[in-house]
Tab-separated table of C-alpha atoms and ligand atoms in Angstrom:
chain	number	residue	atom	x	y	z
S	1	MET	CA	-15.312	46.879	-24.292
S	2	SER	CA	-18.033	48.527	-22.282
S	3	PRO	CA	-17.316	52.255	-21.927
S	4	ARG	CA	-19.205	52.333	-18.627
S	5	GLN	CA	-17.703	50.303	-15.790
S	6	MET	CA	-19.471	48.976	-12.740
S	7	LYS	CA	-18.727	50.116	-9.188
S	8	LEU	CA	-18.018	47.504	-6.544
S	9	GLY	CA	-18.222	47.912	-2.781
S	10	LEU	CA	-17.450	45.390	-0.074
S	11	PHE	CA	-20.072	45.162	2.668
S	12	LEU	CA	-18.194	44.183	5.840
S	13	TRP	CA	-19.924	42.031	8.413
S	14	ALA	CA	-17.800	40.341	11.126
S	15	THR	CA	-17.576	36.635	10.229
S	16	GLY	CA	-19.602	37.056	7.011
S	17	HIS	CA	-23.099	37.752	5.686
S	18	HIS	CA	-24.472	34.257	5.932
S	19	ILE	CA	-26.243	33.876	9.232
S	20	ALA	CA	-24.272	30.713	9.991
S	21	ALA	CA	-20.921	32.174	8.860
S	22	TRP	CA	-19.545	31.956	12.381
S	23	ARG	CA	-20.084	28.176	12.322
S	24	HIS	CA	-18.065	27.661	9.150
S	25	PRO	CA	-15.150	25.304	9.933
S	26	LYS	CA	-12.659	28.003	8.897
S	27	ALA	CA	-14.516	30.936	10.470
S	28	HIS	CA	-12.764	33.309	12.783
S	29	VAL	CA	-15.331	33.509	15.576
S	30	THR	CA	-14.098	36.711	17.256
S	31	ALA	CA	-13.676	38.472	13.889
S	32	GLY	CA	-16.000	41.310	14.978
S	33	ILE	CA	-13.388	42.666	17.387
S	34	ASP	CA	-10.190	41.691	15.567
S	35	ILE	CA	-8.643	44.716	13.845
S	36	GLY	CA	-6.167	42.503	11.990
S	37	HIS	CA	-9.067	40.619	10.405
S	38	TYR	CA	-10.645	43.830	9.092
S	39	ILE	CA	-7.343	45.200	7.795
S	40	GLN	CA	-6.801	41.957	5.899
S	41	LEU	CA	-10.276	42.199	4.298
S	42	ALA	CA	-9.741	45.854	3.349
S	43	ARG	CA	-6.368	45.095	1.778
S	44	THR	CA	-7.814	42.201	-0.204
S	45	ALA	CA	-10.580	44.476	-1.506
S	46	GLU	CA	-8.070	47.223	-2.307
S	47	ALA	CA	-5.773	44.825	-4.188
S	48	ALA	CA	-8.816	43.917	-6.320
S	49	LYS	CA	-9.393	47.688	-6.952
S	50	LEU	CA	-12.829	47.770	-5.305
S	51	ASP	CA	-14.333	51.228	-4.884
S	52	MET	CA	-15.054	51.046	-1.193
S	53	ILE	CA	-15.665	49.097	1.951
S	54	PHE	CA	-18.918	49.686	3.807
S	55	CYS	CA	-19.790	49.227	7.506
S	56	GLU	CA	-23.367	48.900	8.710
S	57	ASP	CA	-24.286	50.078	12.189
S	58	ALA	CA	-26.870	50.088	14.926
S	59	ALA	CA	-26.165	51.647	18.297
S	60	GLY	CA	-27.434	48.667	20.233
S	61	LEU	CA	-27.699	44.896	20.059
S	62	ARG	CA	-28.892	43.539	16.714
S	63	GLU	CA	-31.227	41.043	18.322
S	64	ALA	CA	-33.155	41.395	21.587
S	65	ASN	CA	-33.269	37.649	22.262
S	66	VAL	CA	-29.859	36.893	23.760
S	67	GLY	CA	-30.203	33.181	22.967
S	68	ILE	CA	-30.608	33.960	19.284
S	69	ALA	CA	-28.075	36.800	19.290
S	70	SER	CA	-25.453	34.403	20.589
S	71	GLN	CA	-26.009	32.185	17.543
S	72	THR	CA	-25.683	34.726	14.753
S	73	SER	CA	-22.633	35.897	12.867
S	74	ARG	CA	-22.621	39.414	14.261
S	75	SER	CA	-23.133	39.819	18.006
S	76	ILE	CA	-20.072	41.870	18.887
S	77	GLY	CA	-18.216	44.428	16.808
S	78	PHE	CA	-16.385	47.734	16.714
S	79	GLU	CA	-18.055	51.127	16.423
S	80	PRO	CA	-17.541	51.576	12.653
S	81	ILE	CA	-16.022	55.063	12.353
S	82	SER	CA	-13.311	54.097	14.842
S	83	LEU	CA	-12.766	50.927	12.834
S	84	LEU	CA	-12.489	52.792	9.515
S	85	SER	CA	-10.040	55.306	11.023
S	86	ALA	CA	-7.737	52.411	11.875
S	87	ILE	CA	-8.183	50.859	8.424
S	88	ALA	CA	-7.512	54.260	6.797
S	89	VAL	CA	-3.880	54.291	7.872
S	90	GLN	CA	-3.324	50.715	6.663
S	91	THR	CA	-4.714	51.329	3.161
S	92	GLY	CA	-4.147	53.981	0.505
S	93	ARG	CA	-6.900	54.021	-2.076
S	94	ILE	CA	-10.075	52.227	-1.091
S	95	GLY	CA	-13.145	54.261	-0.024
S	96	LEU	CA	-14.295	54.036	3.608
S	97	VAL	CA	-18.054	54.283	4.141
S	98	SER	CA	-19.701	54.110	7.530
S	99	THR	CA	-23.311	54.153	8.627
S	100	ALA	CA	-24.386	56.752	11.175
S	101	SER	CA	-27.824	57.666	12.455
S	102	THR	CA	-29.561	61.022	12.135
S	103	SER	CA	-31.812	60.088	15.058
S	104	TYR	CA	-29.092	59.563	17.657
S	105	ASN	CA	-26.453	62.127	16.695
S	106	GLU	CA	-26.205	65.894	16.319
S	107	PRO	CA	-25.157	67.267	12.912
S	108	TYR	CA	-22.166	69.326	14.058
S	109	GLY	CA	-20.555	66.366	15.829
S	110	LEU	CA	-21.190	63.936	13.000
S	111	ALA	CA	-20.099	66.358	10.246
S	112	ARG	CA	-16.871	66.888	12.176
S	113	THR	CA	-16.238	63.161	12.666
S	114	PHE	CA	-16.687	62.363	8.953
S	115	ALA	CA	-14.707	65.447	7.887
S	116	SER	CA	-11.930	64.207	10.125
S	117	LEU	CA	-12.038	60.665	8.656
S	118	ASP	CA	-12.018	62.281	5.230
S	119	GLN	CA	-8.891	64.333	6.001
S	120	LEU	CA	-6.939	61.541	7.607
S	121	SER	CA	-7.746	59.161	4.736
S	122	GLY	CA	-6.908	61.659	1.967
S	123	GLY	CA	-10.501	62.049	0.741
S	124	ARG	CA	-11.850	58.515	0.988
S	125	ALA	CA	-14.730	58.885	3.487
S	126	GLY	CA	-18.443	58.345	2.963
S	127	TRP	CA	-21.476	58.556	5.245
S	128	ASN	CA	-24.382	56.119	4.958
S	129	LEU	CA	-27.240	58.157	6.395
S	130	VAL	CA	-29.836	56.098	8.269
S	131	THR	CA	-32.775	57.218	10.352
S	132	SER	CA	-32.693	54.032	12.532
S	133	ALA	CA	-35.909	52.041	12.740
S	134	SER	CA	-35.283	49.736	15.695
S	135	ASN	CA	-36.757	49.971	19.181
S	136	ILE	CA	-33.597	48.415	20.563
S	137	GLU	CA	-31.573	51.467	19.563
S	138	ALA	CA	-34.265	53.926	20.667
S	139	ALA	CA	-34.160	52.426	24.169
S	140	ASN	CA	-30.491	53.444	24.455
S	141	PHE	CA	-31.129	57.134	23.756
S	142	GLY	CA	-33.415	58.692	26.311
S	143	SER	CA	-36.971	57.989	27.244
S	144	MET	CA	-38.895	59.279	24.259
S	145	GLY	CA	-38.827	55.980	22.396
S	146	LEU	CA	-38.753	55.470	18.646
S	147	ARG	CA	-39.893	58.572	16.743
S	148	SER	CA	-42.463	58.110	13.987
S	149	HIS	CA	-41.208	57.416	10.465
S	150	ALA	CA	-42.276	60.890	9.274
S	151	ASP	CA	-40.562	62.609	12.223
S	152	ARG	CA	-37.394	60.630	11.685
S	153	TYR	CA	-37.204	61.714	8.045
S	154	GLU	CA	-38.053	65.339	8.825
S	155	ARG	CA	-35.149	65.402	11.258
S	156	ALA	CA	-32.955	63.579	8.696
S	157	ARG	CA	-33.660	66.195	5.986
S	158	GLU	CA	-32.613	69.076	8.226
S	159	PHE	CA	-29.682	67.016	9.570
S	160	ALA	CA	-28.375	66.290	6.039
S	161	ALA	CA	-28.709	69.941	5.004
S	162	VAL	CA	-26.768	71.140	8.061
S	163	VAL	CA	-24.017	68.565	7.520
S	164	ALA	CA	-23.722	69.514	3.839
S	165	GLY	CA	-23.537	73.196	4.802
S	166	LEU	CA	-20.788	72.492	7.316
S	167	TRP	CA	-18.792	70.433	4.810
S	168	ARG	CA	-19.204	73.076	2.114
S	169	GLY	CA	-18.097	75.844	4.419
S	170	ALA	CA	-15.421	73.936	6.330
S	171	GLY	CA	-12.756	76.281	7.618
S	172	SER	CA	-14.684	79.420	6.607
S	173	GLY	CA	-17.284	81.632	8.333
S	174	GLY	CA	-20.071	80.443	10.642
S	175	LEU	CA	-23.085	78.426	9.437
S	176	ASN	CA	-25.663	80.277	11.557
S	177	HIS	CA	-28.328	77.626	11.070
S	178	ASP	CA	-31.433	78.007	13.208
S	179	GLY	CA	-34.004	75.373	12.290
S	180	GLN	CA	-36.740	73.122	13.640
S	181	SER	CA	-34.483	70.503	15.254
S	182	PHE	CA	-31.012	71.995	15.176
S	183	SER	CA	-29.206	75.201	15.877
S	184	VAL	CA	-25.603	75.406	14.662
S	185	ARG	CA	-23.483	78.551	14.774
S	186	ASP	CA	-19.872	77.780	13.889
S	187	ALA	CA	-18.000	76.396	10.919
S	188	LEU	CA	-15.991	73.193	11.277
S	189	ASP	CA	-12.466	73.397	12.648
S	190	LEU	CA	-11.133	71.495	9.618
S	191	PRO	CA	-10.165	72.481	6.082
S	192	ARG	CA	-12.380	71.551	3.141
S	193	SER	CA	-12.275	67.899	2.117
S	194	PRO	CA	-9.754	66.688	-0.488
S	195	GLN	CA	-12.804	65.355	-2.395
S	196	GLY	CA	-15.019	68.428	-1.893
S	197	ALA	CA	-17.091	66.665	0.753
S	198	PRO	CA	-17.444	63.091	2.020
S	199	VAL	CA	-19.607	60.889	-0.220
S	200	MET	CA	-23.265	60.670	0.838
S	201	VAL	CA	-24.797	57.196	0.844
S	202	GLN	CA	-28.348	56.117	1.614
S	203	ALA	CA	-30.349	52.902	1.710
S	204	GLY	CA	-33.916	53.874	2.560
S	205	ALA	CA	-36.652	52.223	0.515
S	206	SER	CA	-39.703	54.252	1.626
S	207	GLU	CA	-41.072	57.229	-0.335
S	208	ASP	CA	-39.419	59.622	2.139
S	209	GLY	CA	-36.215	57.595	1.939
S	210	LYS	CA	-36.063	57.621	-1.853
S	211	ASP	CA	-36.830	61.343	-1.954
S	212	LEU	CA	-34.089	62.180	0.514
S	213	ALA	CA	-31.699	60.006	-1.508
S	214	ALA	CA	-32.646	61.801	-4.735
S	215	ARG	CA	-32.009	65.123	-3.046
S	216	THR	CA	-28.751	64.352	-1.216
S	217	ALA	CA	-27.192	60.945	-1.966
S	218	ASP	CA	-24.242	60.128	-4.216
S	219	VAL	CA	-24.694	56.377	-3.739
S	220	VAL	CA	-27.835	54.364	-2.979
S	221	PHE	CA	-27.708	50.819	-1.613
S	222	SER	CA	-30.718	48.592	-2.122
S	223	ALA	CA	-31.862	45.006	-1.746
S	224	ALA	CA	-33.567	43.381	-4.728
S	225	GLN	CA	-34.051	39.720	-5.561
S	226	THR	CA	-35.167	39.897	-9.179
S	227	PHE	CA	-34.067	41.924	-12.185
S	228	GLU	CA	-37.527	43.522	-12.394
S	229	GLU	CA	-37.439	44.584	-8.762
S	230	ALA	CA	-33.936	46.049	-9.132
S	231	LYS	CA	-34.894	47.878	-12.334
S	232	ALA	CA	-38.063	49.330	-10.800
S	233	PHE	CA	-36.127	50.689	-7.831
S	234	TYR	CA	-33.393	52.051	-10.114
S	235	ASP	CA	-35.849	53.844	-12.406
S	236	ASP	CA	-37.820	55.150	-9.441
S	237	VAL	CA	-34.805	56.774	-7.716
S	238	LYS	CA	-33.282	58.081	-10.964
S	239	GLY	CA	-36.679	59.472	-11.955
S	240	ARG	CA	-36.742	61.642	-8.824
S	241	LEU	CA	-33.406	63.378	-9.554
S	242	ALA	CA	-34.586	65.995	-12.046
S	243	ALA	CA	-36.795	67.608	-9.391
S	244	TYR	CA	-33.609	68.438	-7.491
S	245	GLY	CA	-31.653	69.652	-10.526
S	246	ARG	CA	-29.618	66.450	-10.729
S	247	THR	CA	-28.927	63.977	-13.530
S	248	SER	CA	-28.721	60.189	-13.692
S	249	GLY	CA	-24.914	60.102	-13.461
S	250	ASP	CA	-24.972	62.012	-10.168
S	251	VAL	CA	-26.203	58.975	-8.219
S	252	LYS	CA	-24.812	55.442	-8.293
S	253	ILE	CA	-27.316	52.741	-7.415
S	254	MET	CA	-25.679	49.648	-5.948
S	255	PRO	CA	-27.887	46.708	-4.969
S	256	GLY	CA	-26.502	44.071	-2.628
S	257	VAL	CA	-25.302	40.771	-4.033
S	258	ALA	CA	-24.189	37.664	-2.174
S	259	PRO	CA	-22.085	35.624	-4.594
S	260	VAL	CA	-20.929	32.090	-3.860
S	261	VAL	CA	-18.298	31.240	-6.456
S	262	ALA	CA	-16.175	28.221	-7.319
S	263	ALA	CA	-14.458	26.917	-10.440
S	264	THR	CA	-17.361	24.559	-11.160
S	265	GLU	CA	-21.092	24.843	-10.475
S	266	PRO	CA	-21.301	21.664	-8.328
S	267	GLU	CA	-18.457	22.972	-6.159
S	268	ALA	CA	-20.202	26.320	-5.714
S	269	ARG	CA	-23.487	24.582	-4.802
S	270	ALA	CA	-21.700	22.362	-2.286
S	271	LYS	CA	-20.110	25.410	-0.638
S	272	HIS	CA	-23.485	27.104	-0.332
S	273	GLU	CA	-25.172	23.960	1.022
S	274	GLU	CA	-22.458	23.561	3.619
S	275	LEU	CA	-23.418	26.917	5.147
S	276	GLN	CA	-27.165	26.387	4.795
S	277	GLU	CA	-26.871	23.160	6.807
S	278	LEU	CA	-25.148	25.033	9.614
S	279	ILE	CA	-28.134	27.306	10.375
S	280	PRO	CA	-29.431	26.407	13.850
S	281	ASP	CA	-33.237	25.800	13.843
S	282	GLU	CA	-33.889	28.516	16.397
S	283	VAL	CA	-32.081	31.118	14.282
S	284	GLY	CA	-33.693	29.945	11.050
S	285	LEU	CA	-37.012	31.208	12.382
S	286	SER	CA	-35.658	34.723	12.912
S	287	ILE	CA	-33.917	35.188	9.541
S	288	ARG	CA	-36.951	36.960	8.117
S	289	GLN	CA	-36.931	39.444	10.959
S	290	LEU	CA	-33.223	40.178	10.725
S	291	ALA	CA	-33.381	40.593	6.981
S	292	ARG	CA	-36.257	43.003	7.478
S	293	HIS	CA	-34.291	45.059	9.919
S	294	PHE	CA	-31.180	45.430	7.818
S	295	ALA	CA	-32.406	45.192	4.268
S	296	GLY	CA	-35.708	47.022	4.144
S	297	ALA	CA	-38.014	43.975	4.354
S	298	ARG	CA	-36.384	42.110	1.461
S	299	GLY	CA	-33.483	39.743	1.315
S	300	HIS	CA	-30.470	40.391	-0.840
S	301	TRP	CA	-29.773	38.693	-4.147
S	302	ARG	CA	-27.732	35.478	-3.981
S	303	ILE	CA	-25.934	33.945	-6.980
S	304	VAL	CA	-24.274	30.561	-6.717
S	305	GLY	CA	-22.081	29.524	-9.657
S	306	THR	CA	-18.892	29.745	-11.658
S	307	PRO	CA	-17.010	33.021	-12.262
S	308	ALA	CA	-18.532	33.234	-15.762
S	309	GLN	CA	-22.072	32.591	-14.483
S	310	ILE	CA	-21.734	35.236	-11.777
S	311	ALA	CA	-20.194	37.745	-14.194
S	312	ASP	CA	-23.066	37.047	-16.656
S	313	GLU	CA	-25.672	37.820	-13.996
S	314	LEU	CA	-23.936	40.998	-12.801
S	315	GLN	CA	-23.423	42.135	-16.399
S	316	ALA	CA	-27.100	41.578	-17.232
S	317	ARG	CA	-28.273	43.805	-14.357
S	318	PHE	CA	-25.593	46.405	-15.030
S	319	GLU	CA	-26.173	46.655	-18.776
S	320	GLY	CA	-29.932	46.223	-18.422
S	321	GLY	CA	-30.221	49.465	-16.464
S	322	ALA	CA	-30.946	47.916	-13.059
S	323	ALA	CA	-27.653	48.789	-11.302
S	324	ASP	CA	-24.580	51.043	-11.554
S	325	GLY	CA	-22.625	48.551	-9.496
S	326	PHE	CA	-22.975	46.186	-6.571
S	327	ASN	CA	-22.476	46.033	-2.846
S	328	VAL	CA	-20.766	42.666	-2.471
S	329	MET	CA	-21.763	40.588	0.557
S	330	PRO	CA	-19.500	37.517	0.907
S	331	SER	CA	-21.107	34.671	2.827
S	332	TRP	CA	-18.086	34.149	5.082
S	333	PHE	CA	-14.780	35.936	5.636
S	334	PRO	CA	-12.127	35.752	4.434
S	335	GLY	CA	-12.759	32.720	2.191
S	336	GLU	CA	-15.655	33.904	0.075
S	337	LEU	CA	-14.171	37.410	-0.359
S	338	ASP	CA	-10.897	35.837	-1.479
S	339	ALA	CA	-12.816	33.696	-3.983
S	340	PHE	CA	-14.738	36.699	-5.357
S	341	CYS	CA	-11.557	38.755	-5.791
S	342	ALA	CA	-9.556	35.874	-7.292
S	343	LEU	CA	-12.238	34.521	-9.633
S	344	VAL	CA	-15.019	37.029	-10.369
S	345	VAL	CA	-13.101	40.343	-10.455
S	346	PRO	CA	-10.629	39.128	-13.151
S	347	GLU	CA	-13.564	37.840	-15.213
S	348	LEU	CA	-15.253	41.266	-14.993
S	349	GLN	CA	-11.945	42.937	-15.894
S	350	ARG	CA	-11.507	40.660	-18.934
S	351	ARG	CA	-14.921	41.803	-20.109
S	352	GLY	CA	-13.963	45.465	-19.656
S	353	LEU	CA	-16.662	45.826	-16.991
S	354	PHE	CA	-14.383	46.699	-14.074
S	355	ARG	CA	-11.199	48.747	-13.646
S	356	THR	CA	-7.751	47.173	-13.543
S	357	GLU	CA	-6.260	50.186	-11.740
S	358	TYR	CA	-7.637	53.061	-9.673
S	359	GLU	CA	-8.152	56.165	-11.816
S	360	GLY	CA	-7.779	58.598	-8.912
S	361	ARG	CA	-7.123	58.830	-5.193
S	362	THR	CA	-10.438	59.884	-3.650
S	363	LEU	CA	-13.664	57.932	-3.290
S	364	ARG	CA	-15.475	60.558	-5.364
S	365	GLU	CA	-12.937	59.988	-8.164
S	366	HIS	CA	-13.384	56.200	-7.987
S	367	LEU	CA	-17.138	56.625	-8.289
S	368	GLY	CA	-16.842	59.154	-11.129
S	369	LEU	CA	-18.842	61.742	-9.209
S	370	LYS	CA	-18.604	65.396	-10.120
S	371	GLY	CA	-19.009	66.977	-6.735
S	372	PRO	CA	-21.236	67.166	-3.678
S	373	ALA	CA	-25.004	67.448	-4.377
S	374	SER	CA	-25.842	71.134	-4.409
S	375	ALA	CA	-29.475	70.498	-3.445
S	376	ALA	CA	-28.337	69.194	-0.049
I	1	FMN	C1	-27.455	47.459	2.051
I	1	FMN	C2	-28.240	48.081	3.159
I	1	FMN	C3	-27.579	48.407	4.348
I	1	FMN	C4	-28.270	48.961	5.410
I	1	FMN	N1	-27.586	49.251	6.550
I	1	FMN	C5	-28.238	49.764	7.609
I	1	FMN	C6	-27.554	50.033	8.820
I	1	FMN	O1	-26.360	49.836	8.926
I	1	FMN	N2	-28.255	50.541	9.857
I	1	FMN	C7	-29.590	50.809	9.778
I	1	FMN	O2	-30.160	51.279	10.753
I	1	FMN	N3	-30.270	50.564	8.640
I	1	FMN	C8	-29.634	50.047	7.558
I	1	FMN	N4	-30.321	49.769	6.409
I	1	FMN	C9	-31.747	50.110	6.359
I	1	FMN	C10	-32.063	51.393	5.583
I	1	FMN	O3	-30.993	52.271	5.451
I	1	FMN	C11	-33.256	52.168	6.107
I	1	FMN	O4	-32.927	52.746	7.350
I	1	FMN	C12	-34.454	51.330	6.272
I	1	FMN	O5	-34.716	50.706	5.049
I	1	FMN	C13	-35.631	52.186	6.746
I	1	FMN	O6	-35.812	53.298	5.915
I	1	FMN	P1	-37.021	53.367	4.928
I	1	FMN	O7	-38.234	53.382	5.787
I	1	FMN	O8	-36.842	54.613	4.130
I	1	FMN	O9	-36.945	52.128	4.069
I	1	FMN	C14	-29.660	49.205	5.310
I	1	FMN	C15	-30.325	48.882	4.116
I	1	FMN	C16	-29.633	48.320	3.053
I	1	FMN	C17	-30.357	48.001	1.795
């Protein structure tokens, strides 16, 4: 039995993560705006004892070319914090993590929204902090255009510190923050979170991004194809923690993984090929660009195989010091999520690598995190 167990998150994405997911014969094409679909996915993940579900976000269209956008698996969808609030009342244990931008929000409003999600879910909320790199989003928020990378991160650092201060002092005296980008007087009109504070998540891969993660994040998502790449990223982020008075266990690093599983290897390969063949030529050309936008210039790791083969690969990265867990990205919903939960999760449990029951009620308890980062 391994004393350390891996963390597993479910990365939600309308019809599924494969770009042709919406063309799968069993796909639910309007999944992006079907609350019943999302509740079903969340319940499946919760029944399998996954740590959390995760929603990406961009406040704008994902693709400027309408012809291409109409042929991808995610063209329409709910605003994610609204979506997670609805899922919160239909689930009881699973963590609820949403992306939100530091470039197009104000800290008081966002701290309040996540504190509210945290209260109504009994301490299961998490915030994936992004600085937003796309021009499409910038064009929806005033005339100043996309800020420079350095400016975005400077604003993000102050933003994260203000939010942490508000969460720490929820329900108590005023914050009285007067900084470069923000001025915030009051405390939040909510009590302190059942888990101390919502969980902080980040997925930036730049130097500024990794530094901000080392200073403030509880969970870091990444995209890495090879073991070496995953290990280098892992060591890099963990190596930055000491400078902020933190230790390795304070941050869980969870690379993305797109498993395609079936009872036999030929069956798994056939399932994967079926989706690959459904990619329209026009969209095939833009995959690189989309992957860049959402996964920091690199694609996520795909494993096609049997439950034992997939468990072997996950175990090797977990025990080899390249991951604390994984952000699972099923190729299409619900089929490939169902297959992962029915075939891979029990195999991981048999090996003692994943829980068979939730240990606590809050997301912080699931992740085995002590408390909010004090350096924030
Ligand atoms: C798993 C994963 C999910 C991400 N989700 C989002 C997202 O929802 N919205 C977004 O704007 N960026 C998202 N990103 C991109 C990064 O969070 C980050 O903004 C981007 O890599 C640019 O920051 P950097 O310059 O520090 O790398 C995601 C990245 C990864 C690896």
